[in-house]
Amino acid sequence: MTAAPADAPALPDDVLLRVEHLTMRFGGLVAVDDVSFDVKRADITALIGPNGAGKTTVFNCVTGFYKPTVGRLTLKKSAGESWLLERLRDHQIARRAGVARTFQNIRLFGGMTALENLLVAQHAPLMAASGMTILGVLGAPGFARAERAAIEKAKGWLERIGLIERADDPAADLPYGDQRRLEIARAMCTEPVLLCLDEPAAGLNPRESAELNDLLRSIRADDGVAVLLIEHDMSVVMEISDHVVVLDYGKKIADGSPQAVREDPKVIAAYLGVEDEEVEEVEREIEAAEGGPA
Amino acid sequence: MTAPLASPLPHALKDAAITALIAFGLAAPMMGLVTVQVGGDLALEQHWDRVAWAVGIVFVGRLILNLTLWRPGRVRTKLAVSPKLEARLMKLARWLAPAAVVIAIALPFLPGIERYQIDLGILVLTYVMLGWGLNIVVGLAGLLDLGYVAFYAVGAYSYALLAQYFGLSFWLCLPLAGLLAAFWGVLLGFPVLRLRGDYLAIVTLAFGEIIRIVLLNWYWFTGGPNGITNVPRPSFFGIADFVSGKDGFAAMFGLKFSGLHRIIFLYYLILALALITNYVVIRLRRLPIGRAWEALREDEIACRSLGVNTVNTKLTAFALGAMFAGFAGSFFATRQGFISPESFTFIESALILAIVVLGGMGSQFGVAIAALVMIGGFELFREFKDYRMIVFGLVMVLIMVWRPRGLVSSRTPSVFLKEKKAISGALVQEGHG
């Protein structure tokens, strides 16, 4: 593994990911405009905002699916290992930097079993153990050992998300809530340091939502993995996140604890929405807070 | 809903009349008017009786169909295999596959088997091997490849040219042909990495044609349309040639010389090559690379999010698929003793792809059955030369209606915890990308 890029900035120890001046343009459209924020190592960070605010674009930049137009994304994996995510290709971000993600519309391998899904996530270590396939074809004992270990790990995760009984069923056959949890487990099988979840609670009932909260807390506490999530369900955001970043029209409008964000008049205006007759009043408040109109 | 309907007759009559009119429009110029040569002139002969027959048949046929099968409100029974039957077939297949291998091994010594049957066996096995090779690319990785025959050609020409210019033996050229074909597979893989579905199909199709046209026009090197004659025949593992005389294979093993020895040897050679292909593909499916191929077929974006290098994964699929075509190609060259670009036309690619699709993408056994039925059936009905293509097309249409995902459509998981359950084909993504 290559060492950290020489020009990677030094981050404080508790910061895992620093996003600086992230801007993403699609032709004339500025989807994300100069957004900066930190994701702390021990936090569940929520990225919220109205539809079209640029949340998923930020996500896609962090996970390498888009190359940002401007900006720097520094990930400090450990004390001696930092990565500049905007310089890595998408699969390298998952494999080397340790950023795993899920998708808004679940992207499981539907025709493969739950167990197989978790094994694909361990592709990189298994591939190395199979000696780029050559040793594997010959049936080397080292590979058999690695595969057993991978299956054990997958089993552990299936037990944790309560799907061990359905390990041999195709993923597309699972109920929606189980698919969501399986996708999270699959992302976790890549051994990430940062787990990015795109609307994990979408379409879940209150009970499933509560289970998800427990799972995310346990991922942070037991696995020591930081979580960055996009969420519309305010009950989830307010309950589990330690840090909330609010976007509106591609700009960051608030950044802080859930409590602070909830009381921020700009957030109330932009995100939670106001009655039509209150708009002017709220705008006056905002201007007063900013010290006059821009 | 069984609401009482008005008499279906008026509608049926109207529909039949419209169809008859269309039939008349088609039949009148094509069947009714025939040009004949009278002396030096061209005359027009009229056959209105034929037209009347055609229109009558269409009208009556359509009317009957409208009143029976296509009657409005008729509850349609779906043409499908029940899961129970499917499971039973799968169980049968488990026995059938080893049985088929045993029959294949014993074939040359079965009573009533002559040279023709062994030749046919060689042909079928060649296509079985090609089908299994293409199965990696299309069935597992889901990359629609319409130019697979290009690699078959590369394999065949590699051997023929290496033998012609450097006098290398078949046993040395066999692995070389595989490697060269794999190299060309990677070469094709690079430009098509970003393409999916239809676009990928078009580029691979073009690639197949490019290879053929280069072989056709590179006259001084490949012999162009004349091809390469006198491609050396294989020896018995470099020990003895299949010739009469005291150095020949027959004399060495104390047998009476027979031209059949070489044919039987070739049969076992292609059988071994095909079984090796099968073994490797089955093995690869259970390795991380095989799972990555299938994951790629299911969802490429999810693959990338999990750290799977999709570039390498696609390239290995192309390279390995091409390698087996290369082996098959060099076998083809040594069996025929003569190759020309004519053997590597697009129709060959289409045939191999049809075998994979009809057999069931990703299913080794289905592909073998499809190859046997397609190639064997094709030869069997040689006497009905004019009609076999029609029957053939009809059978293909029927299979696609009845079993749109091929004969064996279910997928067996590559790994299991407690119980290996077949996964219904309806859940498995098709290779479109």
XYZ file of C-alpha atoms in Angstrom:
727
model
C 0.000 0.000 0.000
C 1.286 3.408 -0.930
C 1.875 5.936 1.789
C -0.235 9.038 2.211
C 0.095 11.651 -0.532
C 2.736 14.156 0.492
C 0.383 17.068 -0.004
C -2.440 15.684 2.127
C -3.243 18.198 4.863
C -2.756 17.172 8.469
C -6.084 16.629 10.163
C -6.787 16.646 13.881
C -6.941 13.129 15.285
C -10.674 13.069 15.871
C -11.524 14.115 12.297
C -11.941 11.217 9.863
C -13.048 13.041 6.729
C -12.610 16.697 5.893
C -14.547 18.072 2.947
C -13.160 21.409 1.760
C -14.706 23.769 -0.790
C -16.470 20.950 -2.555
C -18.101 22.197 -5.754
C -19.744 20.092 -8.397
C -20.998 21.537 -11.653
C -22.984 19.704 -14.293
C -22.691 22.005 -17.295
C -24.298 25.239 -16.131
C -25.934 23.707 -13.099
C -24.114 24.086 -9.818
C -25.305 21.083 -7.813
C -22.964 21.604 -4.896
C -21.488 25.022 -4.208
C -18.456 25.414 -1.967
C -19.448 23.019 0.786
C -17.027 22.293 3.642
C -17.591 20.100 6.663
C -15.882 17.545 8.883
C -16.924 14.021 9.713
C -15.626 13.005 13.130
C -14.336 9.550 13.831
C -16.742 8.780 16.645
C -19.826 10.432 15.155
C -22.900 9.609 13.212
C -23.083 12.563 10.845
C -26.321 13.317 9.031
C -26.527 15.216 5.772
C -29.989 16.692 5.361
C -31.739 19.131 3.082
C -34.786 19.451 0.866
C -35.060 17.502 -2.368
C -32.518 18.644 -4.928
C -30.298 20.239 -2.302
C -27.252 18.293 -3.524
C -26.999 15.706 -0.771
C -26.606 12.725 -3.043
C -24.122 14.644 -5.185
C -21.946 15.238 -2.110
C -22.268 11.535 -1.411
C -21.286 10.557 -4.900
C -18.221 12.810 -4.659
C -17.178 11.277 -1.350
C -17.620 7.725 -2.623
C -15.908 8.432 -5.934
C -18.856 8.061 -8.285
C -18.343 11.704 -9.324
C -15.101 13.595 -9.640
C -15.647 16.961 -7.925
C -15.174 20.060 -10.096
C -13.400 21.863 -7.250
C -12.539 20.800 -3.747
C -10.490 18.533 -1.579
C -11.643 15.442 0.295
C -9.106 14.260 2.851
C -9.664 10.997 4.662
C -7.382 10.182 7.568
C -7.659 6.437 7.834
C -5.155 6.102 10.678
C -2.393 8.217 12.158
C -0.007 7.492 9.314
C -2.394 6.934 6.446
C -4.319 9.667 4.673
C -6.047 9.605 1.317
C -7.173 12.346 -1.016
C -10.414 10.828 -2.196
C -10.808 13.024 -5.264
C -7.688 11.398 -6.692
C -8.842 7.809 -6.290
C -11.039 5.806 -8.631
C -14.324 4.557 -7.237
C -13.303 0.981 -6.485
C -10.046 2.202 -4.916
C -12.004 4.426 -2.556
C -13.858 1.388 -1.285
C -10.843 -0.887 -1.180
C -7.997 1.362 -0.060
C -9.475 4.342 1.697
C -12.189 2.250 3.344
C -15.305 4.174 2.371
C -18.349 1.957 1.845
C -21.778 3.039 0.731
C -25.352 1.961 0.228
C -27.787 3.300 -2.327
C -31.050 5.185 -2.216
C -32.674 2.540 -4.418
C -31.316 -0.691 -3.007
C -28.637 -2.205 -5.204
C -28.259 -5.761 -3.992
C -27.236 -8.566 -6.331
C -30.805 -9.859 -6.545
C -30.117 -13.181 -8.224
C -27.401 -14.087 -5.730
C -28.022 -15.369 -2.226
C -27.653 -13.204 0.874
C -24.440 -15.085 1.673
C -23.031 -14.555 -1.808
C -23.792 -10.856 -1.555
C -21.648 -10.653 1.554
C -18.870 -12.641 -0.112
C -18.723 -10.340 -3.138
C -18.112 -7.537 -0.643
C -14.992 -9.407 0.510
C -13.755 -9.664 -3.057
C -10.437 -7.887 -2.563
C -9.015 -10.037 0.271
C -10.404 -13.228 -1.276
C -8.959 -12.317 -4.653
C -5.545 -11.848 -3.066
C -5.895 -15.183 -1.252
C -6.814 -16.948 -4.478
C -3.542 -15.689 -5.968
C -5.399 -13.757 -8.658
C -7.467 -16.898 -9.347
C -4.499 -19.108 -10.267
C -4.011 -20.644 -6.826
C -7.751 -20.884 -6.442
C -8.196 -22.942 -9.614
C -5.512 -25.301 -8.384
C -7.228 -25.546 -5.010
C -4.511 -24.152 -2.760
C -5.140 -24.671 0.989
C -4.468 -21.001 1.737
C -7.422 -20.010 -0.355
C -9.727 -22.553 1.276
C -8.773 -21.076 4.663
C -9.418 -17.530 3.475
C -12.783 -18.546 2.064
C -13.808 -20.225 5.310
C -12.870 -17.083 7.201
C -14.885 -14.971 4.760
C -17.921 -17.212 5.197
C -17.547 -16.988 8.992
C -17.491 -13.231 8.777
C -20.535 -13.199 6.525
C -22.278 -15.539 8.958
C -21.496 -13.162 11.805
C -23.106 -10.294 9.946
C -26.126 -12.349 8.934
C -26.666 -13.214 12.589
C -26.312 -9.598 13.561
C -28.965 -8.425 11.132
C -31.175 -11.416 11.905
C -31.019 -12.992 8.462
C -29.027 -16.133 9.205
C -32.067 -18.303 8.439
C -32.328 -16.778 4.996
C -28.626 -16.983 4.105
C -29.283 -19.262 1.123
C -32.221 -17.329 -0.272
C -31.791 -14.944 -3.200
C -31.510 -11.340 -2.072
C -34.363 -10.240 -4.339
C -36.700 -12.566 -2.420
C -36.144 -10.808 0.912
C -38.610 -8.276 2.308
C -37.730 -4.637 1.785
C -36.546 -3.943 5.319
C -34.301 -7.012 5.268
C -32.830 -5.887 1.962
C -31.941 -2.531 3.519
C -30.157 -4.223 6.417
C -28.453 -6.699 4.107
C -27.121 -3.845 2.013
C -25.665 -2.240 5.132
C -24.137 -5.558 6.198
C -22.675 -5.962 2.709
C -21.097 -2.515 2.894
C -19.704 -3.376 6.338
C -18.110 -6.558 4.974
C -15.677 -4.406 2.992
C -14.179 -3.396 6.378
C -14.706 0.330 5.970
C -13.692 3.171 8.262
C -16.534 5.325 6.963
C -19.980 3.998 6.122
C -22.084 6.223 3.874
C -25.801 5.494 3.869
C -28.119 7.081 1.323
C -31.566 7.299 2.960
C -31.333 4.071 4.942
C -34.725 4.533 6.602
C -36.674 5.269 3.424
C -39.693 3.000 3.203
C -39.207 1.388 6.605
C -41.997 1.064 9.155
C -41.437 2.473 12.671
C -40.314 -0.879 14.068
C -37.816 -1.457 11.276
C -36.688 2.128 11.669
C -35.951 1.524 15.350
C -34.018 -1.645 14.483
C -31.994 0.349 11.983
C -31.141 2.930 14.634
C -29.871 0.170 16.924
C -27.820 -1.312 14.096
C -26.223 2.043 13.259
C -25.407 2.736 16.910
C -23.837 -0.676 17.237
C -21.793 -0.126 14.076
C -20.407 3.071 15.529
C -19.822 1.721 19.023
C -18.783 -1.909 18.409
C -17.079 -1.664 15.040
C -15.719 1.836 15.487
C -16.929 2.887 12.072
C -18.007 6.448 11.439
C -21.363 6.856 9.732
C -22.353 9.543 7.246
C -25.994 9.406 6.274
C -28.528 11.190 4.129
C -31.956 11.033 5.641
C -35.391 12.519 5.226
C -36.881 10.853 8.278
C -36.353 13.503 10.936
C -37.047 11.088 13.780
C -34.060 9.018 12.692
C -31.852 12.052 12.176
C -32.685 13.699 15.463
C -32.479 10.505 17.431
C -29.206 9.013 16.328
C -27.034 11.660 14.757
C -24.378 13.494 16.703
C -23.743 16.061 14.034
C -25.994 17.436 11.311
C -25.014 19.242 8.114
C -27.823 20.995 6.258
C -27.694 21.748 2.547
C -30.053 23.885 0.519
C -29.645 24.694 -3.171
C -26.166 23.200 -3.064
C -24.963 25.437 -0.257
C -24.340 24.570 3.343
C -26.756 26.539 5.494
C -26.164 24.976 8.890
C -23.727 22.652 10.632
C -23.915 21.561 14.251
C -25.595 19.388 16.820
C -29.142 18.164 16.083
C -30.484 20.515 18.733
C -28.744 23.562 17.325
C -29.770 22.705 13.770
C -33.373 22.173 14.737
C -33.553 25.649 16.209
C -31.707 27.349 13.387
C -34.194 29.702 11.664
C -32.528 29.227 8.268
C -33.032 25.493 8.527
C -36.605 25.936 9.604
C -37.224 28.178 6.650
C -35.416 26.068 4.079
C -35.940 22.562 5.188
C -38.755 22.143 7.587
C -40.724 24.701 5.601
C -42.874 27.606 6.743
C -46.400 28.710 6.055
C -46.673 31.065 3.102
C -47.740 34.009 5.275
C -44.752 33.463 7.563
C -42.125 33.561 4.846
C -41.454 37.293 5.070
C -41.296 37.152 8.806
C -38.805 34.326 8.765
C -36.725 36.100 6.126
C -36.598 39.192 8.333
C -35.410 37.029 11.209
C -32.730 35.510 9.040
C -31.562 38.909 7.845
C -31.468 40.130 11.408
C -29.446 37.102 12.392
C -27.004 37.676 9.532
C -26.750 41.357 10.273
C -28.662 42.830 7.359
C -29.497 41.775 3.817
C -26.688 40.415 1.702
C -64.854 -11.826 -15.204
C -67.377 -13.725 -17.226
C -69.699 -10.945 -18.293
C -71.965 -12.171 -21.102
C -70.481 -10.943 -24.321
C -72.226 -10.105 -27.527
C -71.837 -12.698 -30.239
C -68.161 -12.688 -31.243
C -69.041 -13.524 -34.832
C -69.280 -10.010 -36.361
C -65.960 -8.963 -34.906
C -64.324 -12.225 -35.895
C -65.616 -11.884 -39.444
C -64.430 -8.318 -39.737
C -60.974 -9.203 -38.425
C -60.717 -12.194 -40.744
C -61.769 -10.054 -43.697
C -59.071 -7.471 -42.935
C -56.468 -10.205 -42.637
C -57.648 -11.735 -45.903
C -57.291 -8.325 -47.557
C -53.700 -8.067 -46.325
C -53.074 -11.596 -47.562
C -54.497 -10.617 -50.950
C -52.258 -7.566 -51.081
C -49.245 -9.773 -50.464
C -50.270 -12.776 -52.529
C -51.503 -10.936 -55.623
C -48.118 -9.615 -56.786
C -46.058 -12.455 -55.353
C -48.140 -15.517 -56.269
C -50.663 -14.216 -58.753
C -48.286 -12.636 -61.213
C -45.366 -14.669 -62.437
C -42.888 -13.529 -65.041
C -41.920 -16.147 -67.567
C -39.616 -16.020 -70.490
C -41.283 -16.596 -73.837
C -38.601 -16.759 -76.438
C -36.591 -13.621 -75.909
C -39.367 -11.686 -74.236
C -40.612 -11.501 -70.720
C -44.286 -12.312 -70.347
C -46.603 -12.059 -67.409
C -48.496 -15.173 -66.394
C -51.523 -14.885 -64.194
C -52.365 -17.443 -61.499
C -55.420 -16.145 -59.743
C -56.398 -19.592 -58.523
C -53.361 -19.678 -56.271
C -54.181 -16.282 -54.865
C -57.727 -17.381 -54.173
C -56.456 -20.415 -52.296
C -54.036 -18.383 -50.188
C -56.632 -15.740 -49.339
C -59.203 -18.424 -48.566
C -56.864 -20.299 -46.239
C -55.931 -17.106 -44.410
C -59.574 -16.050 -44.074
C -60.837 -19.369 -42.787
C -57.833 -19.909 -40.547
C -58.117 -16.496 -38.987
C -61.855 -16.929 -38.510
C -61.389 -20.244 -36.746
C -58.658 -18.798 -34.529
C -60.818 -15.792 -33.714
C -63.681 -18.010 -32.658
C -61.592 -20.448 -30.647
C -58.148 -19.567 -29.345
C -58.469 -15.800 -29.628
C -62.094 -15.669 -28.513
C -62.587 -12.546 -26.379
C -62.920 -13.278 -22.701
C -61.190 -16.629 -22.951
C -59.075 -17.365 -19.905
C -55.554 -18.003 -21.036
C -53.589 -20.764 -19.456
C -50.041 -19.680 -19.035
C -47.406 -21.719 -20.743
C -44.927 -22.376 -17.977
C -43.217 -25.130 -16.095
C -44.357 -25.568 -12.523
C -41.668 -25.202 -9.854
C -42.223 -28.825 -8.884
C -41.470 -30.081 -12.369
C -38.532 -27.720 -12.481
C -37.103 -29.229 -9.288
C -37.625 -32.721 -10.674
C -35.839 -31.775 -13.882
C -32.962 -30.367 -11.877
C -32.667 -33.642 -10.000
C -32.730 -35.508 -13.272
C -30.040 -33.217 -14.650
C -27.774 -34.145 -11.766
C -27.891 -37.763 -12.963
C -27.989 -36.918 -16.602
C -24.751 -34.939 -16.676
C -22.455 -37.791 -15.492
C -24.414 -40.224 -17.662
C -23.850 -37.983 -20.670
C -20.116 -37.909 -19.952
C -19.999 -41.712 -19.736
C -21.876 -42.055 -23.019
C -19.568 -39.512 -24.631
C -16.498 -41.483 -23.498
C -17.898 -44.792 -24.710
C -19.311 -43.420 -27.950
C -16.589 -44.489 -30.441
C -16.886 -48.120 -29.273
C -20.647 -48.382 -29.216
C -22.116 -50.709 -31.852
C -23.383 -49.009 -34.949
C -21.085 -46.028 -34.548
C -19.201 -45.298 -37.717
C -17.017 -42.582 -38.995
C -19.923 -40.280 -39.749
C -21.240 -40.426 -36.197
C -17.818 -39.818 -34.701
C -17.309 -36.863 -37.016
C -20.652 -35.519 -35.915
C -19.632 -36.070 -32.294
C -16.481 -34.034 -32.885
C -18.531 -31.227 -34.402
C -21.020 -31.207 -31.535
C -18.271 -31.256 -28.925
C -16.513 -28.351 -30.627
C -19.675 -26.295 -30.267
C -20.206 -27.504 -26.710
C -16.728 -26.245 -25.902
C -17.332 -22.932 -27.666
C -20.654 -22.589 -25.861
C -19.023 -23.195 -22.503
C -16.327 -20.667 -23.309
C -18.827 -18.025 -24.385
C -20.862 -18.806 -21.292
C -18.154 -17.085 -19.239
C -18.623 -13.855 -21.155
C -22.373 -13.889 -21.769
C -23.804 -16.172 -19.102
C -21.648 -15.244 -16.125
C -20.294 -11.755 -16.762
C -23.369 -10.702 -18.728
C -21.407 -9.079 -21.558
C -23.244 -9.624 -24.820
C -20.567 -10.726 -27.283
C -21.589 -11.083 -30.927
C -18.055 -11.477 -32.239
C -16.972 -14.581 -30.398
C -16.002 -16.343 -33.603
C -13.127 -13.865 -33.968
C -11.268 -15.648 -31.170
C -12.041 -19.002 -32.726
C -10.462 -17.636 -35.909
C -7.459 -16.278 -34.022
C -6.916 -19.725 -32.500
C -7.243 -21.508 -35.821
C -4.977 -19.113 -37.720
C -2.438 -19.014 -34.881
C -1.891 -22.725 -35.214
C -2.045 -22.811 -39.007
C 0.383 -19.897 -39.421
C 2.800 -21.019 -36.706
C 2.879 -24.455 -38.287
C 3.302 -23.055 -41.779
C 6.019 -20.487 -41.078
C 7.855 -22.003 -38.122
C 6.925 -25.662 -38.355
C 5.723 -25.765 -34.784
C 3.801 -28.828 -33.705
C 0.158 -28.911 -32.653
C 0.966 -29.659 -29.037
C 3.127 -26.572 -28.770
C 0.666 -24.419 -30.659
C -2.398 -25.410 -28.661
C -1.442 -23.391 -25.571
C 0.029 -20.631 -27.750
C -3.234 -20.328 -29.673
C -5.122 -20.035 -26.391
C -2.765 -17.334 -25.146
C -2.921 -15.377 -28.394
C -6.718 -15.535 -28.415
C -6.764 -14.372 -24.780
C -4.507 -11.478 -25.779
C -6.967 -10.497 -28.499
C -9.757 -10.856 -25.978
C -8.074 -8.240 -23.777
C -7.485 -6.082 -26.852
C -11.198 -6.152 -27.627
C -12.004 -5.693 -23.962
C -10.272 -2.330 -23.600
C -12.330 -0.277 -26.048
C -15.623 -1.804 -24.931
C -15.128 -1.370 -21.188
C -17.561 1.508 -20.969
C -20.126 0.066 -23.342
C -23.206 -1.788 -22.294
C -25.997 -3.761 -23.892
C -26.745 -2.943 -27.512
C -23.644 -0.803 -27.990
C -21.409 -3.558 -26.686
C -23.111 -6.026 -29.031
C -22.512 -3.777 -32.038
C -18.819 -3.240 -31.282
C -18.163 -6.935 -30.666
C -19.999 -7.723 -33.889
C -17.774 -5.273 -35.742
C -14.704 -6.777 -34.116
C -15.655 -10.222 -35.373
C -16.022 -8.873 -38.885
C -12.753 -6.910 -38.732
C -10.803 -10.043 -37.873
C -12.437 -11.962 -40.715
C -11.871 -9.197 -43.245
C -8.247 -8.769 -42.232
C -7.731 -12.508 -42.690
C -9.429 -12.242 -46.067
C -7.321 -9.357 -47.342
C -3.897 -9.979 -45.867
C -3.162 -12.075 -48.885
C 0.579 -12.660 -48.677
C 0.430 -13.712 -45.039
C -2.807 -15.613 -44.563
C -3.496 -16.695 -48.110
C -6.614 -14.560 -48.211
C -9.724 -16.298 -49.499
C -7.672 -19.342 -50.511
C -7.040 -20.023 -46.855
C -4.269 -22.248 -45.579
C -4.091 -25.769 -46.866
C -2.202 -28.718 -45.449
C -2.420 -27.661 -41.848
C -0.481 -30.439 -40.087
C -2.524 -33.149 -38.442
C -1.906 -33.807 -34.768
C 0.449 -36.540 -33.713
C -0.231 -38.952 -30.852
C 1.159 -36.623 -28.168
C 4.277 -36.128 -30.265
C 5.139 -39.835 -30.060
C 3.743 -41.200 -33.274
C 1.846 -39.975 -36.297
C -1.345 -41.480 -37.544
C 0.202 -42.949 -40.693
C 0.641 -46.431 -42.018
C 4.128 -47.869 -41.878
C 6.306 -48.967 -39.041
C 6.658 -45.566 -37.378
C 2.940 -44.984 -37.289
C 0.613 -45.086 -34.333
C -0.952 -48.389 -35.360
C 2.376 -50.201 -35.710
C 3.664 -48.819 -32.430
C 0.666 -50.129 -30.524
C 0.434 -53.354 -32.461
C -2.830 -52.475 -34.163
C -3.889 -52.896 -37.738
C -3.677 -49.544 -39.497
C -6.981 -47.816 -39.863
C -7.865 -44.299 -40.880
C -10.380 -44.320 -38.064
C -7.671 -44.153 -35.388
C -7.011 -40.514 -36.045
C -10.706 -39.674 -36.022
C -11.167 -41.422 -32.688
C -8.103 -39.677 -31.327
C -9.476 -36.306 -32.445
C -12.778 -37.176 -30.823
C -11.124 -37.881 -27.491
C -8.967 -34.794 -27.843
C -11.964 -32.465 -28.222
C -13.806 -34.360 -25.493
C -10.889 -33.772 -23.144
C -10.640 -30.113 -24.149
C -14.362 -29.635 -23.613
C -14.279 -31.342 -20.217
C -11.302 -29.212 -19.173
C -13.250 -26.123 -20.217
C -16.218 -27.315 -18.198
C -14.095 -28.070 -15.149
C -12.354 -24.705 -15.251
C -15.595 -22.775 -15.726
C -17.308 -24.622 -12.857
C -14.249 -24.013 -10.711
C -14.040 -20.334 -11.644
C -17.685 -19.815 -10.756
C -16.931 -20.713 -7.151
C -13.890 -18.469 -6.954
C -14.011 -14.769 -6.119
C -13.527 -13.913 -9.784
C -16.595 -15.949 -10.775
C -18.704 -14.315 -8.099
C -17.432 -10.931 -9.246
C -18.518 -11.777 -12.822
C -21.980 -12.656 -11.671
C -22.141 -9.604 -9.435
C -21.096 -7.525 -12.437
C -23.972 -8.991 -14.423
C -26.352 -8.193 -11.583
C -25.242 -4.641 -10.826
C -22.061 -2.958 -11.985
C -22.447 0.163 -9.848
C -22.874 -1.859 -6.663
C -19.741 -3.788 -7.646
C -17.701 -0.631 -7.832
C -19.009 0.551 -4.474
C -17.688 -2.687 -2.959
C -14.170 -2.242 -4.256
C -14.451 -4.710 -7.135
C -12.185 -3.604 -9.959
C -14.688 -3.798 -12.794
C -12.050 -3.162 -15.453
C -9.998 -6.211 -14.507
C -13.103 -8.285 -13.943
C -14.423 -7.566 -17.441
C -11.046 -8.068 -19.060
C -10.518 -11.449 -17.403
C -13.964 -12.528 -18.581
C -13.121 -11.546 -22.154
C -9.644 -13.069 -21.947
C -10.725 -16.411 -20.493
C -13.706 -16.735 -22.812
C -11.430 -15.971 -25.764
C -8.793 -18.417 -24.556
C -11.165 -21.369 -24.772
C -12.269 -20.246 -28.217
C -8.568 -20.163 -29.136
C -8.083 -23.761 -28.006
C -11.166 -24.812 -29.940
C -9.916 -22.880 -32.969
C -6.555 -24.610 -33.106
C -8.339 -27.923 -32.742
C -10.605 -26.965 -35.619
C -7.582 -26.134 -37.795
C -5.846 -29.423 -37.114
C -9.010 -31.430 -37.646
C -9.971 -29.803 -40.924
C -6.446 -29.564 -42.280
C -7.694 -26.535 -44.177
C -8.962 -23.204 -42.937
C -10.231 -20.123 -44.684
C -11.988 -16.972 -43.513
C -15.236 -18.474 -44.746
C -15.401 -20.711 -41.674
C -15.505 -17.691 -39.359
C -18.500 -15.705 -40.516
C -20.988 -13.919 -38.323
C -23.429 -16.811 -38.558
C -21.002 -18.884 -36.469
C -21.025 -16.266 -33.704
C -24.802 -16.178 -33.871
C -24.973 -19.960 -33.669
C -22.730 -20.125 -30.599
C -24.662 -17.324 -28.949
C -27.927 -19.096 -29.779
C -26.581 -22.231 -28.099
C -25.758 -20.282 -24.939
C -29.064 -18.403 -24.871
C -31.214 -21.439 -25.658
C -29.354 -23.611 -23.192
C -29.804 -21.115 -20.434
C -27.267 -18.458 -19.673
C -24.911 -19.576 -16.961
C -25.943 -23.228 -17.112
C -23.272 -25.662 -18.237
C -25.632 -28.572 -18.733
C -28.199 -26.553 -20.638
C -25.517 -25.312 -23.029
C -24.370 -28.873 -23.736
C -27.935 -29.994 -24.470
C -28.553 -26.971 -26.678
C -25.363 -27.651 -28.660
C -26.346 -31.290 -29.131
C -29.846 -30.369 -30.253
C -28.794 -27.515 -32.509
C -25.765 -29.014 -34.229
C -26.933 -32.621 -34.054
C -30.440 -31.751 -35.118
C -29.114 -29.637 -37.942
C -27.138 -32.576 -39.280
C -29.909 -35.078 -38.683
C -32.359 -33.213 -40.879
C -29.891 -32.656 -43.647
C -32.265 -34.319 -46.136
C -34.912 -31.678 -45.587
C -32.447 -29.037 -46.613
C -35.006 -26.453 -47.652
C -37.174 -26.752 -44.610
C -34.737 -27.274 -41.804
C -34.019 -23.570 -41.399
C -37.743 -22.894 -41.111
C -38.211 -25.687 -38.571
C -35.181 -24.463 -36.784
C -36.426 -20.916 -36.512
C -39.789 -22.200 -35.374
C -38.207 -24.298 -32.626
C -36.180 -21.339 -31.445
C -39.263 -19.126 -31.321
C -41.170 -21.800 -29.413
C -38.399 -22.247 -26.872
C -38.175 -18.509 -26.354
C -41.947 -18.323 -25.813
C -42.036 -21.335 -23.558
C -38.785 -20.784 -21.691
C -37.593 -17.235 -22.308
C -34.502 -17.798 -20.205
C -33.358 -20.951 -21.935
C -33.745 -24.614 -21.145
C -32.083 -24.497 -17.747
C -32.874 -21.060 -16.421
C -32.364 -21.426 -12.702
C -29.106 -20.482 -11.096
C -27.235 -22.600 -8.556
C -25.605 -20.551 -5.796
C -21.814 -20.690 -5.811
C -21.687 -21.187 -2.048
C -24.197 -22.140 0.615
C -24.518 -22.339 4.359
C -27.141 -25.011 4.976
C -28.931 -25.899 1.829
C -28.272 -25.357 -1.827
C -31.457 -23.955 -3.315
C -31.794 -23.266 -7.006
C -32.542 -19.620 -7.672
C -35.411 -19.007 -10.045
C -34.334 -17.506 -13.337
C -36.878 -14.732 -12.879
C -34.699 -13.174 -10.170
C -31.435 -13.438 -12.043
C -30.439 -10.502 -14.176
C -29.930 -11.209 -17.822
C -26.680 -10.418 -19.515
C -27.221 -7.054 -21.049
C -24.270 -5.190 -19.962
